[in-house]
XYZ file of C-alpha atoms in Angstrom:
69
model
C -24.728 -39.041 -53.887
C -24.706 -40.520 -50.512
C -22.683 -43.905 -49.379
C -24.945 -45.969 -47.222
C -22.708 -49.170 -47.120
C -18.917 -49.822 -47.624
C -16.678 -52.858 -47.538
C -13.046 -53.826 -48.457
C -11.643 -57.195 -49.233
C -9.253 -58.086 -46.521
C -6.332 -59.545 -48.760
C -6.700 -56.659 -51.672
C -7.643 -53.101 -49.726
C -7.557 -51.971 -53.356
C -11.026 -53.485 -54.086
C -13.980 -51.887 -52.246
C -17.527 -52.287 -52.625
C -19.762 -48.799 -52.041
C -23.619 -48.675 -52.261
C -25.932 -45.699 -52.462
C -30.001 -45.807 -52.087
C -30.167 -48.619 -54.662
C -27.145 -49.474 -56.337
C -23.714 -51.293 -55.212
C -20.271 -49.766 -56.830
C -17.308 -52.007 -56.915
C -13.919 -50.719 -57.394
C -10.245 -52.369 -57.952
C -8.155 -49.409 -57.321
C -9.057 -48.193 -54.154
C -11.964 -46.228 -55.289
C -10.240 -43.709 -57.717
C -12.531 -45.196 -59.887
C -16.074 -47.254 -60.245
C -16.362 -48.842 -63.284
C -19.230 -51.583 -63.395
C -22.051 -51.594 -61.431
C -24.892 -54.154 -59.725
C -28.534 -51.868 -59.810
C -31.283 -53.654 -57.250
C -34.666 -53.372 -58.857
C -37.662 -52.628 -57.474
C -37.228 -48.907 -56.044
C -37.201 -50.012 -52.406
C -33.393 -48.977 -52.283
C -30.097 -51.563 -51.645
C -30.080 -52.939 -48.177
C -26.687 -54.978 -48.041
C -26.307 -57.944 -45.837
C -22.480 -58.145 -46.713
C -20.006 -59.583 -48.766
C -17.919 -62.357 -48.804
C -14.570 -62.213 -50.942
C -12.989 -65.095 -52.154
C -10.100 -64.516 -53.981
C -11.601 -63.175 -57.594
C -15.255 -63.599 -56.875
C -17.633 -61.963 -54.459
C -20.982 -62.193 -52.980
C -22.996 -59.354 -52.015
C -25.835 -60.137 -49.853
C -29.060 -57.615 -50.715
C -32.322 -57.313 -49.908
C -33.023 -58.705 -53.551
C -30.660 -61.915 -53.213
C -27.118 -62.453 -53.502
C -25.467 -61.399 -56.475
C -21.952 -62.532 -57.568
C -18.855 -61.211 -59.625
């Protein structure tokens, strides 16, 4: 599918966030790989805001609120 939003943490460029039309992907190794994922409900699609990485945990701003690790 299509990639509408990307982001990498800064102090690991092995973890990446990806998001298609409703549904963020993160990855730890450099995005061989996807193996959890965060769906938005509602069928309006995934708008992301950002994300914020501190150390471990991250916060993904959406259109649907912030979600964390």
């Amino acid at each position: 599918g299509d990639a509408w939003w990307i982001s990498a943490d800064s102090q690991a460029t092995s973890r990446v966030l990806v998001s298609g039309y409703n549904t963020v992907y993160p990855s730890t190794n450099g995005g061989q790989s996807f193996a959890s994922r965060i769906t938005v409900p509602g069928g309006n699609g995934c708008y992301v805001g950002g994300a914020f990485w501190d150390g471990n945990t991250i916060f993904v701003g959406t259109n649907a609120g912030v979600f964390a690790s």
